[in-house]
Structure formats: structure tokens, C-alpha cells
Amino acid sequence: MNDTTSDDELRIRLRTRRDLSQAASALVAVHEVDGYPVEGVEQPERWLSPPELLAAWVAELSGRVVGHVAVSGTHGGRTGVLERLFVLPEARQRRAGERLIRAAEEYAQAQNLSLELEVLAKDVAAIRLYRRLGWSETGRREHKLDTGEAHPALTFVAPRALES
């Protein structure tokens, strides 16, 4: 997806290495407010760059990173996983989450990948957003942490129109 700007000065663009520090700080701030993510906050830059990472984007407002999303690959190579999505509270009313998801969907379509995700059941605002954007729930499971702790989670798949 090309850089996009709008009257509200929110810009969605591919993440660069220089963005990692700001994105990590934003992640920690989101965790303090929302309890998301439930893991990775101790090493946020590492968590934002999983080994399977294919591409990542940031939402930028007035030169500051206020959101993030990534697409990672899976074992079969034909499916991407939308993950590491978060938006600072002050950017949520500017449709930053929606615009980040759309960037990931466009990337997946261009790469001929189907796109799926997992979201913790406790993250009701995120679930509401995915449903509003046409994602379909495909199942429920437990998200297990390295500590052995488990959290109820839902799985979703991107709208079919974007998968073809």
C-alpha cells in the first residue's frame, strides 16, 4: 500500500527500522491502558518483529507513531496472519485501526495470501472492529503463553472479496 494521508494528518505507511523504538513505546502505553498484549511487553521491539514477519505498517500522527500492524507467514505459505495490531487511544477515533487493517488486507491480496487472525476474547473492541470490517469468526481456542497461562481466543478470516 502506498503512503496515504488525509485531512486529519493520520498517515499509514510501511514500518521502517527507525520506527521500532516509537512503536515499542506506543505498545507499552497501550498495554498499560488495555492490557494488550498479554505477552511481549518486556521486549516490545523483539515482539514487534517475529521471525515470520512479512511486512508491517505504522499509523503516524504529526510525526509520531500511534499505531501498528503486521502480517506474518504461516507454515503453508499461502496464509498470512494479521497480528501485532494496536492503536494509542488518541488515534482510535481517527480510524487508525481500520486503516492499518486495510493496509494489511491490501498487502495480502497483492501477495495472493488468505489472511487470518487470533484475538483474545477479552478484547471486545477489537472483535467489534473485525466484525464491522467484514471478518468472519472461524473458531475459538486457547491462546497459550510461554508461562503456561491460557486465555480464551477467537479466530477470524478476512473477507473473501479480499482473498481472491
Tab-separated table of C-alpha atoms in Angstrom:
chain	number	residue	atom	x	y	z
A	1	MET	CA	0.000	0.000	0.000
A	2	ASN	CA	1.270	3.464	-0.834
A	3	ASP	CA	1.576	6.158	1.805
A	4	THR	CA	-1.832	7.630	2.482
A	5	THR	CA	-2.665	10.925	4.057
A	6	SER	CA	-5.940	12.565	4.930
A	7	ASP	CA	-7.154	15.843	6.309
A	8	ASP	CA	-6.732	14.544	9.858
A	9	GLU	CA	-2.972	14.126	9.207
A	10	LEU	CA	-3.057	10.425	10.056
A	11	ARG	CA	-0.730	8.558	7.729
A	12	ILE	CA	-0.413	4.805	7.214
A	13	ARG	CA	2.945	3.676	5.851
A	14	LEU	CA	5.292	0.717	5.829
A	15	ARG	CA	7.234	0.406	9.052
A	16	THR	CA	10.939	1.128	8.915
A	17	ARG	CA	13.661	0.089	11.326
A	18	ARG	CA	13.687	3.631	12.712
A	19	ASP	CA	10.023	3.262	13.735
A	20	LEU	CA	10.658	0.376	16.131
A	21	SER	CA	11.523	2.457	19.179
A	22	GLN	CA	8.417	4.646	18.890
A	23	ALA	CA	6.219	1.656	18.080
A	24	ALA	CA	7.581	-0.164	21.137
A	25	SER	CA	6.822	2.838	23.360
A	26	ALA	CA	3.287	3.015	21.946
A	27	LEU	CA	2.834	-0.707	22.562
A	28	VAL	CA	3.801	-0.335	26.227
A	29	ALA	CA	1.374	2.598	26.572
A	30	VAL	CA	-1.460	0.566	25.014
A	31	HIS	CA	-0.664	-2.323	27.353
A	32	GLU	CA	-0.971	-0.019	30.357
A	33	VAL	CA	-4.426	1.150	29.206
A	34	ASP	CA	-5.899	-2.029	27.665
A	35	GLY	CA	-3.875	-4.969	28.955
A	36	TYR	CA	-2.931	-5.753	25.344
A	37	PRO	CA	-0.808	-7.568	24.544
A	38	VAL	CA	-0.690	-10.179	27.273
A	39	GLU	CA	2.889	-11.037	26.290
A	40	GLY	CA	5.895	-9.351	24.710
A	41	VAL	CA	5.789	-6.106	26.684
A	42	GLU	CA	9.101	-6.926	28.407
A	43	GLN	CA	10.858	-6.865	24.996
A	44	PRO	CA	8.497	-4.866	22.783
A	45	GLU	CA	10.851	-4.312	19.843
A	46	ARG	CA	11.522	-8.028	19.639
A	47	TRP	CA	7.795	-8.844	19.950
A	48	LEU	CA	7.006	-6.429	17.098
A	49	SER	CA	9.428	-8.302	14.814
A	50	PRO	CA	8.564	-12.012	14.942
A	51	PRO	CA	10.768	-14.315	12.830
A	52	GLU	CA	7.907	-14.990	10.378
A	53	LEU	CA	7.290	-11.265	9.717
A	54	LEU	CA	6.422	-10.486	6.095
A	55	ALA	CA	5.511	-6.779	6.387
A	56	ALA	CA	4.475	-4.213	8.981
A	57	TRP	CA	2.873	-0.773	8.911
A	58	VAL	CA	2.598	2.115	11.313
A	59	ALA	CA	-0.002	4.795	11.784
A	60	GLU	CA	1.686	8.138	12.168
A	61	LEU	CA	0.065	11.290	13.510
A	62	SER	CA	2.003	14.559	13.437
A	63	GLY	CA	5.262	12.658	13.019
A	64	ARG	CA	4.613	10.268	15.928
A	65	VAL	CA	3.868	6.522	15.690
A	66	VAL	CA	0.379	5.984	17.143
A	67	GLY	CA	-0.427	2.511	15.803
A	68	HIS	CA	0.975	-0.646	14.265
A	69	VAL	CA	0.004	-3.830	12.443
A	70	ALA	CA	1.982	-6.718	10.972
A	71	VAL	CA	1.452	-9.649	8.649
A	72	SER	CA	3.402	-12.812	9.318
A	73	GLY	CA	3.628	-16.004	7.289
A	74	THR	CA	2.460	-19.461	8.254
A	75	HIS	CA	3.733	-22.943	7.519
A	76	GLY	CA	1.850	-23.467	4.239
A	77	GLY	CA	2.981	-20.212	2.692
A	78	ARG	CA	-0.496	-19.312	1.340
A	79	THR	CA	-1.865	-17.836	4.568
A	80	GLY	CA	-0.840	-14.664	6.318
A	81	VAL	CA	-1.568	-13.810	9.924
A	82	LEU	CA	-2.647	-10.301	10.837
A	83	GLU	CA	-1.091	-9.574	14.216
A	84	ARG	CA	0.574	-7.016	16.466
A	85	LEU	CA	-2.299	-4.553	15.867
A	86	PHE	CA	-2.592	-1.717	18.355
A	87	VAL	CA	-3.535	1.955	18.340
A	88	LEU	CA	-2.984	4.584	21.009
A	89	PRO	CA	-6.271	5.864	22.472
A	90	GLU	CA	-5.878	9.342	20.968
A	91	ALA	CA	-5.796	7.900	17.421
A	92	ARG	CA	-8.699	5.474	17.725
A	93	GLN	CA	-11.360	7.983	16.685
A	94	ARG	CA	-9.359	8.694	13.520
A	95	ARG	CA	-9.979	5.177	12.152
A	96	ALA	CA	-6.309	4.273	12.593
A	97	GLY	CA	-7.112	0.627	13.400
A	98	GLU	CA	-9.351	0.273	10.374
A	99	ARG	CA	-6.788	1.890	8.087
A	100	LEU	CA	-3.986	-0.347	9.403
A	101	ILE	CA	-6.125	-3.444	8.827
A	102	ARG	CA	-6.944	-2.283	5.292
A	103	ALA	CA	-3.216	-1.868	4.558
A	104	ALA	CA	-2.610	-5.447	5.701
A	105	GLU	CA	-5.564	-6.707	3.650
A	106	GLU	CA	-4.297	-4.957	0.509
A	107	TYR	CA	-0.849	-6.447	1.031
A	108	ALA	CA	-2.300	-9.938	1.482
A	109	GLN	CA	-4.387	-9.569	-1.658
A	110	ALA	CA	-1.359	-8.406	-3.670
A	111	GLN	CA	0.637	-11.385	-2.367
A	112	ASN	CA	-2.264	-13.800	-3.036
A	113	LEU	CA	-2.450	-14.720	0.646
A	114	SER	CA	-5.539	-15.516	2.636
A	115	LEU	CA	-5.458	-13.597	5.898
A	116	GLU	CA	-6.451	-14.793	9.353
A	117	LEU	CA	-6.053	-13.625	12.915
A	118	GLU	CA	-6.486	-14.584	16.536
A	119	VAL	CA	-7.884	-12.176	19.115
A	120	LEU	CA	-8.348	-12.697	22.828
A	121	ALA	CA	-11.994	-12.904	23.863
A	122	LYS	CA	-11.403	-10.095	26.373
A	123	ASP	CA	-10.530	-7.632	23.586
A	124	VAL	CA	-14.143	-6.800	22.705
A	125	ALA	CA	-13.388	-3.504	20.920
A	126	ALA	CA	-11.018	-5.302	18.536
A	127	ILE	CA	-13.579	-8.059	17.923
A	128	ARG	CA	-16.221	-5.440	17.167
A	129	LEU	CA	-13.837	-3.757	14.680
A	130	TYR	CA	-13.008	-7.011	12.862
A	131	ARG	CA	-16.689	-7.872	12.529
A	132	ARG	CA	-17.545	-4.372	11.282
A	133	LEU	CA	-14.848	-4.730	8.611
A	134	GLY	CA	-16.349	-7.998	7.383
A	135	TRP	CA	-14.053	-10.531	9.020
A	136	SER	CA	-15.744	-13.872	9.793
A	137	GLU	CA	-15.280	-15.785	13.021
A	138	THR	CA	-13.921	-19.252	12.291
A	139	GLY	CA	-13.467	-20.735	15.741
A	140	ARG	CA	-12.497	-20.481	19.362
A	141	ARG	CA	-9.408	-21.771	21.109
A	142	GLU	CA	-6.999	-21.130	23.947
A	143	HIS	CA	-4.065	-18.771	23.454
A	144	LYS	CA	-1.240	-20.302	25.474
A	145	LEU	CA	1.620	-18.211	26.799
A	146	ASP	CA	5.165	-19.450	27.387
A	147	THR	CA	4.345	-19.279	31.111
A	148	GLY	CA	1.660	-21.935	30.670
A	149	GLU	CA	-1.133	-19.419	31.257
A	150	ALA	CA	-4.004	-19.664	28.755
A	151	HIS	CA	-6.559	-17.121	27.564
A	152	PRO	CA	-9.779	-17.745	25.590
A	153	ALA	CA	-9.382	-16.546	21.997
A	154	LEU	CA	-11.377	-16.286	18.786
A	155	THR	CA	-10.091	-16.821	15.261
A	156	PHE	CA	-11.192	-14.827	12.224
A	157	VAL	CA	-10.605	-14.860	8.467
A	158	ALA	CA	-10.540	-11.795	6.210
A	159	PRO	CA	-13.450	-11.034	3.906
A	160	ARG	CA	-13.498	-13.300	0.859
A	161	ALA	CA	-13.542	-10.376	-1.571
A	162	LEU	CA	-10.019	-9.550	-0.442
A	163	GLU	CA	-8.742	-13.115	-0.572
A	164	SER	CA	-9.266	-13.795	-4.262
